[in-house]
mmCIF file of C-alpha atoms in Angstrom:
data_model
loop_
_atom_site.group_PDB
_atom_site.id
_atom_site.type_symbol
_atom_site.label_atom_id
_atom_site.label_comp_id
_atom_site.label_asym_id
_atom_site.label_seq_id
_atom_site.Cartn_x
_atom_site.Cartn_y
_atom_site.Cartn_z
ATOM 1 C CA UNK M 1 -14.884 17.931 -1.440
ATOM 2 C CA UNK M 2 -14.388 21.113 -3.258
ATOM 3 C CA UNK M 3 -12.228 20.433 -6.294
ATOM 4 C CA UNK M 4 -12.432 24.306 -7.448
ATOM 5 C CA UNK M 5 -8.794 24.821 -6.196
ATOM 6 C CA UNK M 6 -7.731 21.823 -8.539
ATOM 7 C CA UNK M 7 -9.280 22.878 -11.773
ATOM 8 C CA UNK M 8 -7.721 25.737 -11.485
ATOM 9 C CA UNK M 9 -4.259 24.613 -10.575
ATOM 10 C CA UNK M 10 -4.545 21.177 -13.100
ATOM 11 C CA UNK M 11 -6.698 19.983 -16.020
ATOM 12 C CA UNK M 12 -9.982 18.913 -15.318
ATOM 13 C CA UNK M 13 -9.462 15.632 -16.994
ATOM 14 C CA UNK M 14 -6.847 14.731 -15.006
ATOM 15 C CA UNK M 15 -8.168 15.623 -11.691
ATOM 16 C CA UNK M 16 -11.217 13.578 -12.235
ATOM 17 C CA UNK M 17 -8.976 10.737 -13.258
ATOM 18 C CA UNK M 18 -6.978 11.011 -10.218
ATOM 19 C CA UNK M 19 -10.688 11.600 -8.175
ATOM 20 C CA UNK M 20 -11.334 8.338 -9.554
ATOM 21 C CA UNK M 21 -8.045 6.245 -8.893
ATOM 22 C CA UNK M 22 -8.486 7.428 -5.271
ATOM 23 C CA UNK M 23 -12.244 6.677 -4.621
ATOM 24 C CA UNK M 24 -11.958 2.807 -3.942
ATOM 25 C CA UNK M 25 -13.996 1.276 -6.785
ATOM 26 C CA UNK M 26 -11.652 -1.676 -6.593
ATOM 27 C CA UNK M 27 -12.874 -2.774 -3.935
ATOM 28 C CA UNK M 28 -13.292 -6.517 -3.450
ATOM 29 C CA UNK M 29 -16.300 -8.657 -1.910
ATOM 30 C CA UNK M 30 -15.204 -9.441 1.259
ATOM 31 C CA UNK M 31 -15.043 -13.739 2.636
ATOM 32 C CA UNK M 32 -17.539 -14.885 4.846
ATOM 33 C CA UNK M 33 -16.977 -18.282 6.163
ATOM 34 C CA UNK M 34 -19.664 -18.221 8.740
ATOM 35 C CA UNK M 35 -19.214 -22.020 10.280
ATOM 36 C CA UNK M 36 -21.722 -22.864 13.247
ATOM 37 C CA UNK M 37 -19.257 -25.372 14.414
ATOM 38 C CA UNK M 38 -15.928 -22.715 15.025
ATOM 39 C CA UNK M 39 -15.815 -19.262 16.292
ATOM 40 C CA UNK M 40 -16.377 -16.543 14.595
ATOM 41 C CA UNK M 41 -13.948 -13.198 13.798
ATOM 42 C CA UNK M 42 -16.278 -9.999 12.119
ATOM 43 C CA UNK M 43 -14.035 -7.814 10.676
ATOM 44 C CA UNK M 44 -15.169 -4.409 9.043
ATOM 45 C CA UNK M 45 -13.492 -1.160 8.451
ATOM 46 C CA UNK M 46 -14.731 2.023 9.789
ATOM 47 C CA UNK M 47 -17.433 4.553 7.892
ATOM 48 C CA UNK M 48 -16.049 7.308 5.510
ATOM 49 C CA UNK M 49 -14.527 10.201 7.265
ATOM 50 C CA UNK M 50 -13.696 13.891 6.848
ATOM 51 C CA UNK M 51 -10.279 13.068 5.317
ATOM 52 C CA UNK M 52 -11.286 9.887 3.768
ATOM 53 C CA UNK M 53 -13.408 12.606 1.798
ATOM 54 C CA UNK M 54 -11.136 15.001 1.159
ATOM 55 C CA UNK M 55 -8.453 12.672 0.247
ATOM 56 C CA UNK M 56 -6.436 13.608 2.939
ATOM 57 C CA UNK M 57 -3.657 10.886 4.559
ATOM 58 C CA UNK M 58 -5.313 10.307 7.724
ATOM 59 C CA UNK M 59 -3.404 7.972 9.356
ATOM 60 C CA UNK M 60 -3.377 8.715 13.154
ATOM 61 C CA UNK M 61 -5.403 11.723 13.488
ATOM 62 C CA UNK M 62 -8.239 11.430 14.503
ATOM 63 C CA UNK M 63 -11.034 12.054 11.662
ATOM 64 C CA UNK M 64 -14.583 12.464 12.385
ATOM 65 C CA UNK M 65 -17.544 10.152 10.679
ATOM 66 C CA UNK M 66 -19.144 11.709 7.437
ATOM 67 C CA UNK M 67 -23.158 11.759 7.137
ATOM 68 C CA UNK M 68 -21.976 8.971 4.760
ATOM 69 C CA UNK M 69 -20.439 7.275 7.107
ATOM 70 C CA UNK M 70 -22.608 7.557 9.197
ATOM 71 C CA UNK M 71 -25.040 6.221 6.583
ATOM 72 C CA UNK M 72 -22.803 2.896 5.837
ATOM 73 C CA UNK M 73 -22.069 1.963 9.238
ATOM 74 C CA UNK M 74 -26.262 1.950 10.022
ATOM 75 C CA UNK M 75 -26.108 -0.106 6.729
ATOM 76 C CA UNK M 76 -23.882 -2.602 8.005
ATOM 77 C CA UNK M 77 -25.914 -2.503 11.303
ATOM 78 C CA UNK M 78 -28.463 -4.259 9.326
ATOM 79 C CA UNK M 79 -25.845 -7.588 8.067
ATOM 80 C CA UNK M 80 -25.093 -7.485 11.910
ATOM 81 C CA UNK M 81 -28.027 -7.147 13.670
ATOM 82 C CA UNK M 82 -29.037 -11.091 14.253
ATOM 83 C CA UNK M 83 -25.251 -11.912 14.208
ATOM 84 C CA UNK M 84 -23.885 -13.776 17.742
ATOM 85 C CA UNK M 85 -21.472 -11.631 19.061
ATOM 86 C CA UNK M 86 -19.936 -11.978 22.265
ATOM 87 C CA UNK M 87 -16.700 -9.370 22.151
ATOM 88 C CA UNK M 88 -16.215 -5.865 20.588
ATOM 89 C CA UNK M 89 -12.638 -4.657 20.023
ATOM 90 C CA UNK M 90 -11.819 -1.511 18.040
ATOM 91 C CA UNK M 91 -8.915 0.795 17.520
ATOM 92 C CA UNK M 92 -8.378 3.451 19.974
ATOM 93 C CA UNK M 93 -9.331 6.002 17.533
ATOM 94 C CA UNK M 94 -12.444 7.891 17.042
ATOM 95 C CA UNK M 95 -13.316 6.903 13.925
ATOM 96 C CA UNK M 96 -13.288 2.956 14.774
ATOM 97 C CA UNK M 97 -15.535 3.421 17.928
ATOM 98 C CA UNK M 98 -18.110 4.760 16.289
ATOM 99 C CA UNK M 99 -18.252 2.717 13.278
ATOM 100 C CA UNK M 100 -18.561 0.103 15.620
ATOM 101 C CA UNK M 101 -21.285 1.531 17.949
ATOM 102 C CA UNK M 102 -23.167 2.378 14.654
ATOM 103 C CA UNK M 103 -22.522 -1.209 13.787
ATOM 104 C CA UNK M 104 -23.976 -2.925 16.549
ATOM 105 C CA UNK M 105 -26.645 -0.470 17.664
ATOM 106 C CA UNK M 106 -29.200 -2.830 16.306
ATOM 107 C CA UNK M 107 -27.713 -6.098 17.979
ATOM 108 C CA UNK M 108 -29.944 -6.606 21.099
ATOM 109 C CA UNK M 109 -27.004 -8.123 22.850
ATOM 110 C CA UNK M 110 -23.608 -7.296 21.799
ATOM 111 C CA UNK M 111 -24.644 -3.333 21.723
ATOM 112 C CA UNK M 112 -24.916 -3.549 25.920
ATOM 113 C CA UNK M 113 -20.988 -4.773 25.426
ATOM 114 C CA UNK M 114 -18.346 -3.063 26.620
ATOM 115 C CA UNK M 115 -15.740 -1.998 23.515
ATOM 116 C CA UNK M 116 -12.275 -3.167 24.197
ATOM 117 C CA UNK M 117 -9.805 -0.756 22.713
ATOM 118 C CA UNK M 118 -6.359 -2.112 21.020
ATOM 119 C CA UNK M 119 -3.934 0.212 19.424
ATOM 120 C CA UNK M 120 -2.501 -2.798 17.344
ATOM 121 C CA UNK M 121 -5.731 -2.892 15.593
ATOM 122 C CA UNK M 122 -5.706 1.167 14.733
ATOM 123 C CA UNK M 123 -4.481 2.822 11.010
ATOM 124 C CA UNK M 124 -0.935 3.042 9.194
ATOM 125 C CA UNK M 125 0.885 5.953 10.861
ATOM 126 C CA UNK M 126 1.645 8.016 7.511
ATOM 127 C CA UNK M 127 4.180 10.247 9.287
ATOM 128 C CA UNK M 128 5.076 13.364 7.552
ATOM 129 C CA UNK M 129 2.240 12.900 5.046
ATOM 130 C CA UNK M 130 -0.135 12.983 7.915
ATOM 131 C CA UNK M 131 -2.755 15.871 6.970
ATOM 132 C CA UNK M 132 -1.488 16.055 3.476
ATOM 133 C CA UNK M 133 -3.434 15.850 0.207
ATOM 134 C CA UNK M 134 -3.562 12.122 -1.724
ATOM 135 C CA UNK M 135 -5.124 13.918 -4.682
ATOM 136 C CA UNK M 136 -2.349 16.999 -4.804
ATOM 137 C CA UNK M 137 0.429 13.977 -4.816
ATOM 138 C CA UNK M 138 -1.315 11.855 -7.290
ATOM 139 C CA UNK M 139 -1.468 14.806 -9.705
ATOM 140 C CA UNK M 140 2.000 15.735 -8.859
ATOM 141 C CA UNK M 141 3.799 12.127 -8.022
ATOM 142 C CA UNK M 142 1.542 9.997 -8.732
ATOM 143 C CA UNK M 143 4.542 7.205 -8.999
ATOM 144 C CA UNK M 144 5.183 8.254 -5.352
ATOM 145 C CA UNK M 145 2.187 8.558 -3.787
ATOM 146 C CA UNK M 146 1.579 4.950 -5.435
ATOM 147 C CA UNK M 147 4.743 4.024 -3.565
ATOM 148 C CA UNK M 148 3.849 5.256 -0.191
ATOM 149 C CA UNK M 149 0.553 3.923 -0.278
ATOM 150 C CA UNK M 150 0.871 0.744 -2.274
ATOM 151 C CA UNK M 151 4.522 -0.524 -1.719
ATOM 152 C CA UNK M 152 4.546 -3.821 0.861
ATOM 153 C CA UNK M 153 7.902 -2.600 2.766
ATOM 154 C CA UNK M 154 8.345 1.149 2.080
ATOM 155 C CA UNK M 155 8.082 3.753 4.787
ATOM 156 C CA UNK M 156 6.728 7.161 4.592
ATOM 157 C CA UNK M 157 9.228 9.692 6.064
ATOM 158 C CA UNK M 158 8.466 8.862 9.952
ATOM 159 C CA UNK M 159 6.203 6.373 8.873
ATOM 160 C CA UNK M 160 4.813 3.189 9.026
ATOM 161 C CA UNK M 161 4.930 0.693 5.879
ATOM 162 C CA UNK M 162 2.244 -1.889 5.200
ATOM 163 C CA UNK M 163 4.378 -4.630 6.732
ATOM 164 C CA UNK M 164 4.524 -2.698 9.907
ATOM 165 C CA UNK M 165 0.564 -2.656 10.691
ATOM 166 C CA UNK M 166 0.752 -6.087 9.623
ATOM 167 C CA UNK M 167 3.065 -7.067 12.368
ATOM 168 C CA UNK M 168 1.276 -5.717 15.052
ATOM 169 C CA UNK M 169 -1.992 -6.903 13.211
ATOM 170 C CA UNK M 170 -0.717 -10.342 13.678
ATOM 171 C CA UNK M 171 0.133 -9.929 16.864
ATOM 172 C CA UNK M 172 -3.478 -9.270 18.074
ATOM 173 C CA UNK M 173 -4.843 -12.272 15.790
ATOM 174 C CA UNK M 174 -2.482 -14.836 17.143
ATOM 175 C CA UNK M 175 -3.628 -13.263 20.723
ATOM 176 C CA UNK M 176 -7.349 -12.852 20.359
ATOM 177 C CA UNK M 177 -7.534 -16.164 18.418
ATOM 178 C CA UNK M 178 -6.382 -18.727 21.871
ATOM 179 C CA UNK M 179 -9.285 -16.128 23.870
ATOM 180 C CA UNK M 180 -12.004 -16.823 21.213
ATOM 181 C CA UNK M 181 -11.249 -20.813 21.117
ATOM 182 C CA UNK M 182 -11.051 -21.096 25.176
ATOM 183 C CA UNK M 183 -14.060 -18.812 26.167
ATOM 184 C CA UNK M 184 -16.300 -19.921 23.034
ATOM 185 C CA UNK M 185 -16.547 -16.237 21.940
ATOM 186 C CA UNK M 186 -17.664 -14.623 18.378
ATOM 187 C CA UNK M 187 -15.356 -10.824 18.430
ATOM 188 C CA UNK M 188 -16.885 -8.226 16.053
ATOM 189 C CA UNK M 189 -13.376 -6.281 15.136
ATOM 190 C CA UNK M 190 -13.617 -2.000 14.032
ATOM 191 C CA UNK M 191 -10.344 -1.260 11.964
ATOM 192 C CA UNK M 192 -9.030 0.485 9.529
ATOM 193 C CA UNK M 193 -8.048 0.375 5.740
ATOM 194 C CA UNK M 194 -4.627 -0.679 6.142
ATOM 195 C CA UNK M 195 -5.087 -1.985 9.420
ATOM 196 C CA UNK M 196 -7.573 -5.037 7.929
ATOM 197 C CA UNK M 197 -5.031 -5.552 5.561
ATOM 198 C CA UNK M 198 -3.329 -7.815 8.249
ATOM 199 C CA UNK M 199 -6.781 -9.674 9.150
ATOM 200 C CA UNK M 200 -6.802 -10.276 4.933
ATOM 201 C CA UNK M 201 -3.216 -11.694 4.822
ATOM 202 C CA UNK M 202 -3.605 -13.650 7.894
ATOM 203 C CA UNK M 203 -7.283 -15.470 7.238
ATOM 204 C CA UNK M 204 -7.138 -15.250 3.711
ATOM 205 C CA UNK M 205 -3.729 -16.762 3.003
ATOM 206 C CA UNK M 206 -2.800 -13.294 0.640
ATOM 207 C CA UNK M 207 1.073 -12.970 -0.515
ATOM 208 C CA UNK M 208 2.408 -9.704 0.560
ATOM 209 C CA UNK M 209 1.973 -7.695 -3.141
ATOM 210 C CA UNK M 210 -1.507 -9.023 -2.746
ATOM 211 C CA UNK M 211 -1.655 -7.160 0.880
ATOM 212 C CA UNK M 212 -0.082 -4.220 -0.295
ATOM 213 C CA UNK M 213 -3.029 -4.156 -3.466
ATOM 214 C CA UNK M 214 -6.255 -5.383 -2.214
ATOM 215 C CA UNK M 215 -8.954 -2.519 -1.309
ATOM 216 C CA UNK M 216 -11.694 -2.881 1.135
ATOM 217 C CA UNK M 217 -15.325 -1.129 1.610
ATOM 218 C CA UNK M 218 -15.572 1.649 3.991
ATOM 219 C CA UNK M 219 -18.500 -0.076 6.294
ATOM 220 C CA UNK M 220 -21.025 -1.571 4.818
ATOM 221 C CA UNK M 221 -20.096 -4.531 4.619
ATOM 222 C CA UNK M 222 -18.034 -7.274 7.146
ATOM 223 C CA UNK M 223 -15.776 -10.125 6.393
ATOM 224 C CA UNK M 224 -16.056 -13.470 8.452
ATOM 225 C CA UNK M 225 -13.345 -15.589 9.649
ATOM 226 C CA UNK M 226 -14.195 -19.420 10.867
ATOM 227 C CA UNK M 227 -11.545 -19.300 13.699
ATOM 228 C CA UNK M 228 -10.658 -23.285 14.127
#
């Protein structure tokens, strides 16, 4: 990202501080409660994109892969490659399919499977932010733009809130999870940042502020969920 236009608009110091509060190195390890006995839900969030870079809200458009991105999602190929996977579902957006054919390409089986495609699965829609500029906000609003992006239950104007994507991220758990346990079937999952929120809350047993606050890796890296 060229950050030219900001040091000339803001002080230096305080763009980098807000280039900082926006680049994700929160980030938590993500669970892996691999049990050979249950089935088994891999969960991973798609590869850096154009926006993700530019620190754009992204929501529903429909950003392309970075090199980087590129570059994580053949990293997490690697954690996946011996992994027994019998169902691929990702978002119906761009980003999410290719994450996830990155992500399997080195699985001899599960990268001749056919990827299922569930809208319930795909990003927060950010509404009228859509296409705007986290980093102009954060220098700007920054108690705002931790609102819209951080607050559990608030909307952005035409928006989706946090609770929303959770909603319909429950509703494809509590419908994949009967499938996985009747057809003995491990489902590799492509989502999103806010979208995996859901998959956290559910499996992981998070309150709702810790939903709203907990980061996760672009690719890379998967969690696990012991479905029982």
């Amino acid at each position: 990202m060229d950050l030219a236009a900001f040091y000339a608009k803001y002080p230096r110091a305080q763009v980098d501080e807000a280039v900082a509060y926006l680049s994700y190195h929160t980030a938590t390890d993500l669970p892996k409660n691999e049990d050979p006995k249950h089935q088994i839900l891999y969960v991973f969030r798609h590869g850096q994109t154009t926006d993700n870079a530019d620190f754009v809200f992204s929501g529903w458009r429909d950003a392309e892969l970075t090199q980087k991105g590129i570059d994580q999602a053949k990293i997490l190929a690697q954690k996946l490659k011996t992994k027994n996977i019998h169902m691929l579902v990702a978002s119906d957006q761009k980003r999410a399919i290719q994450t996830m054919e990155l992500a399997l390409a080195l699985n001899d089986f599960a990268n001749k499977l056919e990827i299922h495609k569930d809208p319930r699965i795909k990003e927060r829609c950010y509404g009228d932010l859509q296409g705007k500029s986290k980093l102009e906000m954060q220098l700007t609003d920054p108690v705002k733009e931790l609102e819209y992006r951080r607050s559990y239950s608030v909307r952005p104007p035409n928006g989706e809130s946090i609770e929303d994507v959770v909603k319909r991220v429950t509703s494809f758990i509590t419908e994949i999870i009967p499938l996985m346990k009747l057809y003995k079937l491990n489902v590799a999952v492509s989502c999103h940042g806010n979208s995996i929120r859901g998959f956290r809350q559910y499996f992981e047993h998070l309150s709702n502020d810790q939903t709203a606050s907990v980061e996760t890796p672009l690719a890379q890296d998967y969690a696990a969920y012991s479905v029982e």
